[in-house]
mmCIF file of C-alpha atoms (C1' of nucleotides) in Angstrom:
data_model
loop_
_atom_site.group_PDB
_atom_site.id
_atom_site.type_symbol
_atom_site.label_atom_id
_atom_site.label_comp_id
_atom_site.label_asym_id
_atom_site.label_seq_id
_atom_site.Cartn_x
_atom_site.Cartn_y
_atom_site.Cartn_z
ATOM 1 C CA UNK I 1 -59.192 20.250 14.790
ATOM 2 C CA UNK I 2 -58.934 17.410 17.935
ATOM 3 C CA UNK I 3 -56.055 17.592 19.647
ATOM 4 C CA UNK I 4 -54.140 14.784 18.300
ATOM 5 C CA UNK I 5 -54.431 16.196 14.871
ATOM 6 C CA UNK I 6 -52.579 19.480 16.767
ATOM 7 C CA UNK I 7 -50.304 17.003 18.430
ATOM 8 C CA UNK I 8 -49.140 15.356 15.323
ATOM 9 C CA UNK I 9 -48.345 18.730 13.789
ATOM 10 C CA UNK I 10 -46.091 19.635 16.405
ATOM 11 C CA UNK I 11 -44.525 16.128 16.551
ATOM 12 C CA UNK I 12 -44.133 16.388 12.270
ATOM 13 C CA UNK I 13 -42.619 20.208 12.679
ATOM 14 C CA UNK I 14 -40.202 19.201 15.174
ATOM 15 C CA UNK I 15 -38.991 16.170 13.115
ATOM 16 C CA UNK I 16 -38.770 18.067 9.862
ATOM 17 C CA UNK I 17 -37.062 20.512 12.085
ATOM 18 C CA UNK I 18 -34.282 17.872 13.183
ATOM 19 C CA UNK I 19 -34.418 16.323 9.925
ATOM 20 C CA UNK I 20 -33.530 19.870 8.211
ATOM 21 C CA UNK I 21 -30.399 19.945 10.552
ATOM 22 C CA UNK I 22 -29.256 16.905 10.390
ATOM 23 C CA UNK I 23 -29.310 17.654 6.570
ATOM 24 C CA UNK I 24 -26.944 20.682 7.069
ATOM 25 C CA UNK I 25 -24.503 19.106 9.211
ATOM 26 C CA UNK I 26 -24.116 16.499 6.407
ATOM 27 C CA UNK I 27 -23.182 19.170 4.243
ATOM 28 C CA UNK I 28 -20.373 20.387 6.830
ATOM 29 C CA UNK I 29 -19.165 17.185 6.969
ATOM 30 C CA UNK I 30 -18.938 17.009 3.038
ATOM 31 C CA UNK I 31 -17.607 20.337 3.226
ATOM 32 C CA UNK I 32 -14.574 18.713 5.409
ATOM 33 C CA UNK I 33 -14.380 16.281 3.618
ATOM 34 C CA UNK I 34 -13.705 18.848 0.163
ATOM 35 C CA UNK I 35 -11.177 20.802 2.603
ATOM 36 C CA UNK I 36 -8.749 17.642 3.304
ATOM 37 C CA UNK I 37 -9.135 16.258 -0.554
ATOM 38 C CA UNK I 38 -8.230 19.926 -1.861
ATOM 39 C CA UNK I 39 -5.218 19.585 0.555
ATOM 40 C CA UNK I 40 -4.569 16.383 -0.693
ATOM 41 C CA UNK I 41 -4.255 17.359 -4.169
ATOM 42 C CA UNK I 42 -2.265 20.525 -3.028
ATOM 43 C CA UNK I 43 0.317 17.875 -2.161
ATOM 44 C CA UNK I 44 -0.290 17.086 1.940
ATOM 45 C CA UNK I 45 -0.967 13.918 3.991
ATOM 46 C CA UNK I 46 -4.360 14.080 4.891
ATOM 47 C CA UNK I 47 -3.889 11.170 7.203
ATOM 48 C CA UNK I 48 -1.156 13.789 9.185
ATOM 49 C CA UNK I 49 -3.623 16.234 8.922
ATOM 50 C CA UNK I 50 -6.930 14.145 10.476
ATOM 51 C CA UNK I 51 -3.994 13.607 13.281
ATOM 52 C CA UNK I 52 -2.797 17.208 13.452
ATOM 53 C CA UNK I 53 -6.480 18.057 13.697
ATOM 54 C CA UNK I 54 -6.957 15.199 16.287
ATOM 55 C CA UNK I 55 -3.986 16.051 18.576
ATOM 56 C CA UNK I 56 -5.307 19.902 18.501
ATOM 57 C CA UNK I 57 -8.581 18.922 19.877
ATOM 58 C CA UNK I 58 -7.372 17.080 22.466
ATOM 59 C CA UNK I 59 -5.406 19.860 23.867
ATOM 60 C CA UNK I 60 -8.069 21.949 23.218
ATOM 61 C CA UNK I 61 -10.217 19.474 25.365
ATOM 62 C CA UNK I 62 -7.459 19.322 28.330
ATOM 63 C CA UNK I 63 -6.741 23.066 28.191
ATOM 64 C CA UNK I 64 -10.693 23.387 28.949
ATOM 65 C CA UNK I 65 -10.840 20.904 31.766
ATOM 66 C CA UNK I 66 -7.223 22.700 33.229
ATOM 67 C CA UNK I 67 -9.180 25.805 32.902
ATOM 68 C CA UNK I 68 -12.626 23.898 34.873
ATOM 69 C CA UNK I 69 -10.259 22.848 37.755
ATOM 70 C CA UNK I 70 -8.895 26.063 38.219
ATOM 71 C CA UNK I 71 -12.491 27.676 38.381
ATOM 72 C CA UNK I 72 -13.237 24.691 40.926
ATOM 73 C CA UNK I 73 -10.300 25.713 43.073
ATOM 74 C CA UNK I 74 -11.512 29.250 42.563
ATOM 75 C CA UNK I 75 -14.766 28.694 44.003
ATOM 76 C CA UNK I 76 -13.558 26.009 46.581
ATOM 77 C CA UNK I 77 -11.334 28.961 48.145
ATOM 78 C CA UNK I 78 -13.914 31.764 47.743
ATOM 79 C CA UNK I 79 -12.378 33.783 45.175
ATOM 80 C CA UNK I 80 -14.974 34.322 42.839
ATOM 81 C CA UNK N 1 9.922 33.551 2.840
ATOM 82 C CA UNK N 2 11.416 30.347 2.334
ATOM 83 C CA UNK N 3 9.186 27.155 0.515
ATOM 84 C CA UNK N 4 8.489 25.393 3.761
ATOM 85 C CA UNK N 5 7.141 28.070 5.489
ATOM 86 C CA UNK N 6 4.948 28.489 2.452
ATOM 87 C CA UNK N 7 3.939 25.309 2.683
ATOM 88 C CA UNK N 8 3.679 25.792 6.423
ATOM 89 C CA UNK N 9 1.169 28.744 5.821
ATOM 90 C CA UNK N 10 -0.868 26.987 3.259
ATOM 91 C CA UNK N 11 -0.819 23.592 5.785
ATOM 92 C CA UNK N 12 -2.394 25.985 8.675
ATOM 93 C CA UNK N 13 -4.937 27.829 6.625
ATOM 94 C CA UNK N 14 -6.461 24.180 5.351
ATOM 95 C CA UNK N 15 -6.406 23.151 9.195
ATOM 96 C CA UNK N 16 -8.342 26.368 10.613
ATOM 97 C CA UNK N 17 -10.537 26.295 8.019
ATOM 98 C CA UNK N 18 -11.495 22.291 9.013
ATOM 99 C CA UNK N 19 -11.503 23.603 12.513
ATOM 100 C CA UNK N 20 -14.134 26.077 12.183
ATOM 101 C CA UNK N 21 -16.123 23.508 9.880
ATOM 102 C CA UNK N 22 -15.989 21.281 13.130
ATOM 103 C CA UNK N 23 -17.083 23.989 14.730
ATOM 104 C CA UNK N 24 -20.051 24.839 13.042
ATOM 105 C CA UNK N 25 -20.934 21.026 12.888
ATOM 106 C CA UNK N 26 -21.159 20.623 16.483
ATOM 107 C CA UNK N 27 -23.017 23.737 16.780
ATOM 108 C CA UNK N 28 -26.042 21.804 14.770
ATOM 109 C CA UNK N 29 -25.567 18.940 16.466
ATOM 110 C CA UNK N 30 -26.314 21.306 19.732
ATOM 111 C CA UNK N 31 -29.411 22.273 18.044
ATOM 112 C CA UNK N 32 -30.778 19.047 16.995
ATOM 113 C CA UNK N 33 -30.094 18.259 20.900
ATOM 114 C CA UNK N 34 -31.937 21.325 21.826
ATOM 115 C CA UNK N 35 -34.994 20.573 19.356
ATOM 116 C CA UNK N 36 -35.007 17.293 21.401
ATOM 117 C CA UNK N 37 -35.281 18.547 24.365
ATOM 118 C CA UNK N 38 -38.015 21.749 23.150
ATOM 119 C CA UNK N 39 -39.781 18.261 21.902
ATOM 120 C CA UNK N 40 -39.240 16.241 25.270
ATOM 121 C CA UNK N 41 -40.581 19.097 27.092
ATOM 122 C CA UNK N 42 -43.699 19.734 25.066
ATOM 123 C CA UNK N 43 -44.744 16.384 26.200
ATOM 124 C CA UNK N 44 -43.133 14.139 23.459
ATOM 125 C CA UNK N 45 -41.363 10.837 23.879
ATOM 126 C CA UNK N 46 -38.062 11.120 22.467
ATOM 127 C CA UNK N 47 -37.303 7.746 22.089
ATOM 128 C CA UNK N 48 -39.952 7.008 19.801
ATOM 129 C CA UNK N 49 -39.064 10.734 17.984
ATOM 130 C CA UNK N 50 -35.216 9.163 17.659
ATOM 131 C CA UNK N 51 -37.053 5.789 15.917
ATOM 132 C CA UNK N 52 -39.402 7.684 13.479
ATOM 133 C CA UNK N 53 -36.315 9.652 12.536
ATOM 134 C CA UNK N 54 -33.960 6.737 12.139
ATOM 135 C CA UNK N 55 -36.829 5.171 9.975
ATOM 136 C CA UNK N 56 -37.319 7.677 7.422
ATOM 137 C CA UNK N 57 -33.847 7.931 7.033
ATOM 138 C CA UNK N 58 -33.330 4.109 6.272
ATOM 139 C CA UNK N 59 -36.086 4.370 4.077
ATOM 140 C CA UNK N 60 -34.334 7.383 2.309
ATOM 141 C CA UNK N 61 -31.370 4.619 1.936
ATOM 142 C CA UNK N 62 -33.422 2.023 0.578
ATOM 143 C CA UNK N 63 -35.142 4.015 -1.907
ATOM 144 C CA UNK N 64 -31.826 5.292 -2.995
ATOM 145 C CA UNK N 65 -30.214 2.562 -3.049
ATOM 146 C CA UNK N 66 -33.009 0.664 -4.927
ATOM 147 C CA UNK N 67 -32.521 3.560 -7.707
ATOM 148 C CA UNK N 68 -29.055 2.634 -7.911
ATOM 149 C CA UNK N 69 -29.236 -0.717 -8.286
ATOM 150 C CA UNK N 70 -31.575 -0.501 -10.954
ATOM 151 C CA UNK N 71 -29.105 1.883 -12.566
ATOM 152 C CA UNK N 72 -26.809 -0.847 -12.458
ATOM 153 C CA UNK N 73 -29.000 -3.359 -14.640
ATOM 154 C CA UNK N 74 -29.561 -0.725 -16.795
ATOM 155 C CA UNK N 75 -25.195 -0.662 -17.553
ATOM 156 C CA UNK N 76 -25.002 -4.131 -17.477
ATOM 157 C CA UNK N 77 -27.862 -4.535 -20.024
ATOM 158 C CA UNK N 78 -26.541 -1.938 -22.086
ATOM 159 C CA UNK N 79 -30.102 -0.076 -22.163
ATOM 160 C CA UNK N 80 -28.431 3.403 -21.921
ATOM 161 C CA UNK D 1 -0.413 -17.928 43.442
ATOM 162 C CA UNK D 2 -0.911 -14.497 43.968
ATOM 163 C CA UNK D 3 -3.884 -12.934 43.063
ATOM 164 C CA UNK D 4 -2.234 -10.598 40.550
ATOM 165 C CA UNK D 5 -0.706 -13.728 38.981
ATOM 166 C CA UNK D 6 -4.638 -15.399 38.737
ATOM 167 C CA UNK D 7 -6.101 -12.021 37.464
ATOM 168 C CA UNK D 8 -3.359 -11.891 34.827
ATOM 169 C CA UNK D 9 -4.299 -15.579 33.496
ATOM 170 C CA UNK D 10 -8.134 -14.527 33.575
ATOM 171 C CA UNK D 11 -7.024 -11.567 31.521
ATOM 172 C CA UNK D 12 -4.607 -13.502 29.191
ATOM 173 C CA UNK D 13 -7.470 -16.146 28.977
ATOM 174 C CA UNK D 14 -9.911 -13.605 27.722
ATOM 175 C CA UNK D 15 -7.583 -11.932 24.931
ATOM 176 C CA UNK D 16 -6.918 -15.863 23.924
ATOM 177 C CA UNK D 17 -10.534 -16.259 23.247
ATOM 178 C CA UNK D 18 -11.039 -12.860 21.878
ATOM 179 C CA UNK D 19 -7.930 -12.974 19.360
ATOM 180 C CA UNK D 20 -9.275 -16.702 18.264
ATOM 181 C CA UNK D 21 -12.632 -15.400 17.195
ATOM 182 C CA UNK D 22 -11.149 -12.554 15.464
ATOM 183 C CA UNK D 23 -9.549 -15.268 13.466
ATOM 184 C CA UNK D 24 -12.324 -17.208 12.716
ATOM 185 C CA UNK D 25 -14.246 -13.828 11.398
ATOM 186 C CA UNK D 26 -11.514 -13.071 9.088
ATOM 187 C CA UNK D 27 -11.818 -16.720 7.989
ATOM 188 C CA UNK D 28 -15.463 -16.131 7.197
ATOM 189 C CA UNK D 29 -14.611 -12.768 5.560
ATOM 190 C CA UNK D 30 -12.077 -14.521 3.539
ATOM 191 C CA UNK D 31 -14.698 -16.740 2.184
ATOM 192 C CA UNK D 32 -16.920 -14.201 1.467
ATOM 193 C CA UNK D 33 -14.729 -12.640 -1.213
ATOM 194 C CA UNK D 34 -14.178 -16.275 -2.575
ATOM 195 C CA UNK D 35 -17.481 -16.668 -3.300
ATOM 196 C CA UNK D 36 -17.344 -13.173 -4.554
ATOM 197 C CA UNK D 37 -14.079 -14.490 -6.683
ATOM 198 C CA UNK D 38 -16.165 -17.596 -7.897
ATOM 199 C CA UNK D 39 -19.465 -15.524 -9.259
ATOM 200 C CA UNK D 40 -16.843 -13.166 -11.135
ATOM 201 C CA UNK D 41 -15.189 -16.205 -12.574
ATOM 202 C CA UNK D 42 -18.944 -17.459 -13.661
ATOM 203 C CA UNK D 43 -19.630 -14.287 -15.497
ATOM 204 C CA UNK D 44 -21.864 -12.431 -13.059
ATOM 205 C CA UNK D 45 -20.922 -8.415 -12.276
ATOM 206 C CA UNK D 46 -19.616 -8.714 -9.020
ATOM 207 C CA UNK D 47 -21.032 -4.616 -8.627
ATOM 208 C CA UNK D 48 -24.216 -5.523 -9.089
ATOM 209 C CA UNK D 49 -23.650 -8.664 -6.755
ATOM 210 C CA UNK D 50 -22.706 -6.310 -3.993
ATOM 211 C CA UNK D 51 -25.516 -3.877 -4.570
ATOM 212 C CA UNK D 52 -28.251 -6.623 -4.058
ATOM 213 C CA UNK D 53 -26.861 -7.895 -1.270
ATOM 214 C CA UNK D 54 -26.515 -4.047 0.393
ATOM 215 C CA UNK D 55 -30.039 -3.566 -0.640
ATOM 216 C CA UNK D 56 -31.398 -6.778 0.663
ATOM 217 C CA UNK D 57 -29.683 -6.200 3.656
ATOM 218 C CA UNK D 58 -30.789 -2.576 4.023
ATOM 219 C CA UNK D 59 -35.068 -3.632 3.475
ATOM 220 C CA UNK D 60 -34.601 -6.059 6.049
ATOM 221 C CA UNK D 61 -33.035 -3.300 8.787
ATOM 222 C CA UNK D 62 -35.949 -1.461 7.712
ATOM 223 C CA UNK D 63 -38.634 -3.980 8.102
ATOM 224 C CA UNK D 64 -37.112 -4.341 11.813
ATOM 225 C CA UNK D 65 -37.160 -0.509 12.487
ATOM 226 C CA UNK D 66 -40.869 -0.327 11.422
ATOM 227 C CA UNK D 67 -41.577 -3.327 13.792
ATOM 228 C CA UNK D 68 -39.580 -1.690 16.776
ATOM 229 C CA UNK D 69 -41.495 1.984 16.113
ATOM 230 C CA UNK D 70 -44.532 -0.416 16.109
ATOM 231 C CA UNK D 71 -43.465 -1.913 19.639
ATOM 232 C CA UNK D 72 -42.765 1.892 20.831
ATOM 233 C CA UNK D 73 -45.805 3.387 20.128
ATOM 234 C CA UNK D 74 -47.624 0.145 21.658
ATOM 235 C CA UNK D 75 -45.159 0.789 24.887
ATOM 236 C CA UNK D 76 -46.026 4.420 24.375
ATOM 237 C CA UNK D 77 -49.531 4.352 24.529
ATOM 238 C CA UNK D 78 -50.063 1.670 26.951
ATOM 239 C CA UNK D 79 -50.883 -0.986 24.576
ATOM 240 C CA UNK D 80 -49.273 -3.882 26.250
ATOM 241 C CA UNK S 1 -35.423 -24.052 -18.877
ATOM 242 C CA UNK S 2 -33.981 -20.761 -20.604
ATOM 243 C CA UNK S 3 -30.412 -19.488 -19.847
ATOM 244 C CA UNK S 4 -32.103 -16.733 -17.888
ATOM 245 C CA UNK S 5 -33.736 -18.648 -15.973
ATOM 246 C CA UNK S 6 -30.393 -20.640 -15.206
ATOM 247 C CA UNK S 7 -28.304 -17.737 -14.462
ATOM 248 C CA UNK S 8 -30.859 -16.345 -12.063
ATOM 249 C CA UNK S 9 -30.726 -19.599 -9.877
ATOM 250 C CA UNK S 10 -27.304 -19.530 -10.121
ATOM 251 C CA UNK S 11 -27.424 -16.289 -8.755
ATOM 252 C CA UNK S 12 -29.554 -16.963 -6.371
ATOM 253 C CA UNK S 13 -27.410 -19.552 -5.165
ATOM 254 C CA UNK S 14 -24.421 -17.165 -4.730
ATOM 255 C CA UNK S 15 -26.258 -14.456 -2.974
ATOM 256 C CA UNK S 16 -27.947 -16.835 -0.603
ATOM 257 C CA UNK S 17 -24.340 -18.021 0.131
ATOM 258 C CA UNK S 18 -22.803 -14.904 0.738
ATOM 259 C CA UNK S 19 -26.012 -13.379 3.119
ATOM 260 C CA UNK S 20 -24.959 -17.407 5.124
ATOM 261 C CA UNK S 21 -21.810 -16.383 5.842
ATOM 262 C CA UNK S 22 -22.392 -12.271 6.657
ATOM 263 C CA UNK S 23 -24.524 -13.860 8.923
ATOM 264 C CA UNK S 24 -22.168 -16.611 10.410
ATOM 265 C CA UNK S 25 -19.612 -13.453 11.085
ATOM 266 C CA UNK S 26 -22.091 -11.552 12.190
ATOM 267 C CA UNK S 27 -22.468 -13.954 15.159
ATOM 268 C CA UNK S 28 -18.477 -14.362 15.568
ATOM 269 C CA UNK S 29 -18.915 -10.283 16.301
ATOM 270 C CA UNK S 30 -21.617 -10.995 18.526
ATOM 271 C CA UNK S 31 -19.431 -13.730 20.243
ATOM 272 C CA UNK S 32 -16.299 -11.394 20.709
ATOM 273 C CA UNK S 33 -18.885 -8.722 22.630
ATOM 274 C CA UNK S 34 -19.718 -11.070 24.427
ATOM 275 C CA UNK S 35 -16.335 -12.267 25.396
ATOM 276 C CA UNK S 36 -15.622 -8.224 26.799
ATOM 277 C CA UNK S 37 -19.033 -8.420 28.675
ATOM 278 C CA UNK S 38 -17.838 -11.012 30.366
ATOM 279 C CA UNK S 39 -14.159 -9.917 31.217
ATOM 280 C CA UNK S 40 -16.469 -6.498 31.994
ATOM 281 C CA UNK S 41 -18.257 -8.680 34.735
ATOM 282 C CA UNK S 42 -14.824 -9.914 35.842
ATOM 283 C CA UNK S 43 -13.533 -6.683 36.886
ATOM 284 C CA UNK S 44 -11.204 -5.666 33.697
ATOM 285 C CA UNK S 45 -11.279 -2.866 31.833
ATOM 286 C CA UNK S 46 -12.112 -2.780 28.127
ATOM 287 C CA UNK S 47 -10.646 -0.421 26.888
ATOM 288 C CA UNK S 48 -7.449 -1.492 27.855
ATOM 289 C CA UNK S 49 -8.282 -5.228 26.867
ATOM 290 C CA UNK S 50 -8.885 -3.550 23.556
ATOM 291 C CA UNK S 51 -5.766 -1.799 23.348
ATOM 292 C CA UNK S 52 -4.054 -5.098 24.387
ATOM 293 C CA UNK S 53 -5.665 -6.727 21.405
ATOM 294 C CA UNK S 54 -5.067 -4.332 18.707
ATOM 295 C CA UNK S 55 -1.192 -4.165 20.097
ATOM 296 C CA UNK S 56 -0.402 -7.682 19.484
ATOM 297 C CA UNK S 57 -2.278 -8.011 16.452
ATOM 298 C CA UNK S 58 0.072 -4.731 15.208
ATOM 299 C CA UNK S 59 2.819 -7.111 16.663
ATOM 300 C CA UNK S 60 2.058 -9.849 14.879
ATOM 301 C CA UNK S 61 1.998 -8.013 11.550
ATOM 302 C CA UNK S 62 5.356 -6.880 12.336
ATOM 303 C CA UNK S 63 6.204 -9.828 13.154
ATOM 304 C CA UNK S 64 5.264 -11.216 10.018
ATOM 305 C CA UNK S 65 6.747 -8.331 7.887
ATOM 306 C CA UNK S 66 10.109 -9.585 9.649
ATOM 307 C CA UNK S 67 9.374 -13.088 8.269
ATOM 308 C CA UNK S 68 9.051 -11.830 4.770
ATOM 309 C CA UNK S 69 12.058 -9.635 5.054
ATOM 310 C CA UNK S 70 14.394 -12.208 6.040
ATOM 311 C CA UNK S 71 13.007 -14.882 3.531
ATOM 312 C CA UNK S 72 13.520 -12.022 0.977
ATOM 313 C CA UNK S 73 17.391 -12.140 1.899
ATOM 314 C CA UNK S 74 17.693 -15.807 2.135
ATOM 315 C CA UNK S 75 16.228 -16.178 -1.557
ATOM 316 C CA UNK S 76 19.035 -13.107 -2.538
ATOM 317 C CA UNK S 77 21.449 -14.632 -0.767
ATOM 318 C CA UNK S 78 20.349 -18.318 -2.614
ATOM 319 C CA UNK S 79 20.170 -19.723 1.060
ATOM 320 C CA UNK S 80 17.075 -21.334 0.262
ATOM 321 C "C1'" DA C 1 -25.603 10.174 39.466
ATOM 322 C "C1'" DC C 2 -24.033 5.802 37.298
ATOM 323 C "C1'" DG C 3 -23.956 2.219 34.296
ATOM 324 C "C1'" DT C 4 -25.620 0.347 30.176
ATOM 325 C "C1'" DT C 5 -26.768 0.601 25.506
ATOM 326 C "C1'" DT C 6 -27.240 2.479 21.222
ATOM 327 C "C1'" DG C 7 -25.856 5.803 17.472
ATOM 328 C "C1'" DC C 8 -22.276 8.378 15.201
ATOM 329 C "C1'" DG C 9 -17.799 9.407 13.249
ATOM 330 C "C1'" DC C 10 -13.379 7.879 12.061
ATOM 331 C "C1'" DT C 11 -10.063 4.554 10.437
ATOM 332 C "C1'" DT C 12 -8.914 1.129 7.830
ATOM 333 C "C1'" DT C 13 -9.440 -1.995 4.274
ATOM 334 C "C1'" DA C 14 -11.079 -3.882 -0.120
ATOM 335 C "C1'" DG C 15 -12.288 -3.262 -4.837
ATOM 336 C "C1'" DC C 16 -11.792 -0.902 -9.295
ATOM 337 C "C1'" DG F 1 -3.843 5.204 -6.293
ATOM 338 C "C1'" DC F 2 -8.324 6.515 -5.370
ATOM 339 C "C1'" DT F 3 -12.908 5.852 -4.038
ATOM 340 C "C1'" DA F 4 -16.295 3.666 -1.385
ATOM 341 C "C1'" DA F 5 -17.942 0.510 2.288
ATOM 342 C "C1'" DA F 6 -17.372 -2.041 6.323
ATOM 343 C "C1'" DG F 7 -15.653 -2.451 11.133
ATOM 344 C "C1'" DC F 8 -14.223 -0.395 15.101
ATOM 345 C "C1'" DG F 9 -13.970 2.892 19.035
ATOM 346 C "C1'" DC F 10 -15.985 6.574 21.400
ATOM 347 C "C1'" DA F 11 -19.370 9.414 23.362
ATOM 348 C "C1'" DA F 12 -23.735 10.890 24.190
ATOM 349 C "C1'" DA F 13 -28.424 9.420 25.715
ATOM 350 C "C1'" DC F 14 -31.478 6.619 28.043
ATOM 351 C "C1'" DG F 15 -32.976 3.919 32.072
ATOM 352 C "C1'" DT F 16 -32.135 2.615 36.812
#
DNA sequence: ACGTTTGCGCTTTAGC
DNA sequence: GCTAAAGCGCAAACGT
């Protein structure tokens, strides 16, 4: 086999690869999506909710990069 | 337990469980990142990997959506 | 004139523009769903209307993927 | 000619029509990035311009809402 | 490392 | 009122 024939195996096995995972995060996101419409039909806002969830992250996000500084600060002043 | 603190329960459980879907979807995004860069440092150019895959997915799209549209003559012409 | 004062007439000048395309676009949307209106009120299935033009629209992204892969492998393998 | 035949043209007609205009706001789009690229250039900030823009166009709904709400008590109170 | 550009996800809106 | 599609904003990825 030449070595472009080799070459476009790898280069097919690593798209299929990518392909195959792009393929299961679709199915997360449906799976989301199922989550908020079975709320919905248990009687909640899902438009409160996508802002509840929204609002969480965000602090989750800012609670990481509080937590980054102080490990900067801890490094900066030698405290492991 | 009072009814809103039912509700409150419920309301929480539906938001964890979305949370740890979001989770899991950015872990696969990670991976497809990773496969990229496995890919980019096998020697491949992952620009032109990003285009083939982008391709075959609109071509996924237009097949699909070809099917559909001819499902829609079919209702409209009455021919089952 | 301050400078703040010119800066904030630049900046009120650029929203001006900005907010009078916007217009315009809705305009154009607006006719859109007349002519939408018009077809339905000539007898034609509007769904089916819709599902031509998405599938029109959707070969012709595709032809212009497969010429842009074409471009990057030429770029790719030193092709000119 | 058969009626087929006639319809088809017809909607032909329609669908070319519709594909015009996508196309005309297509270009208004194009125009408004255009208009940030600029302001970009210029030294402002986007995101805020964008903020700016979506503000007063919330605004001027509310605005308009007002409108309608006192026109809806001038025709109760038969003030013309 | 920064700035630009493109892709992706979310929000909102329109149609049924 | 609900479902689906289009438009918008954001963020990651590429090139400089």
């Amino acid at each position: 086999m030449s070595e472009g024939a080799v070459a476009a195996d790898q280069l097919r096995l690593f798209i299929e690869r990518i392909e195959r995972l792009e393929e299961e995060k679709k199915g997360i996101a449906d799976d989301v999506k199922d989550v908020y419409a079975e709320a919905k039909s248990t009687g909640f806002d899902t438009k409160t909710m996508r802002a509840i969830v929204r609002l969480r992250k965000l602090e989750a996000h800012t609670r990481q990069e509080m937590d980054a500084l102080l490990e900067t600060y801890r490094t900066a002043l030698g405290l492991a």
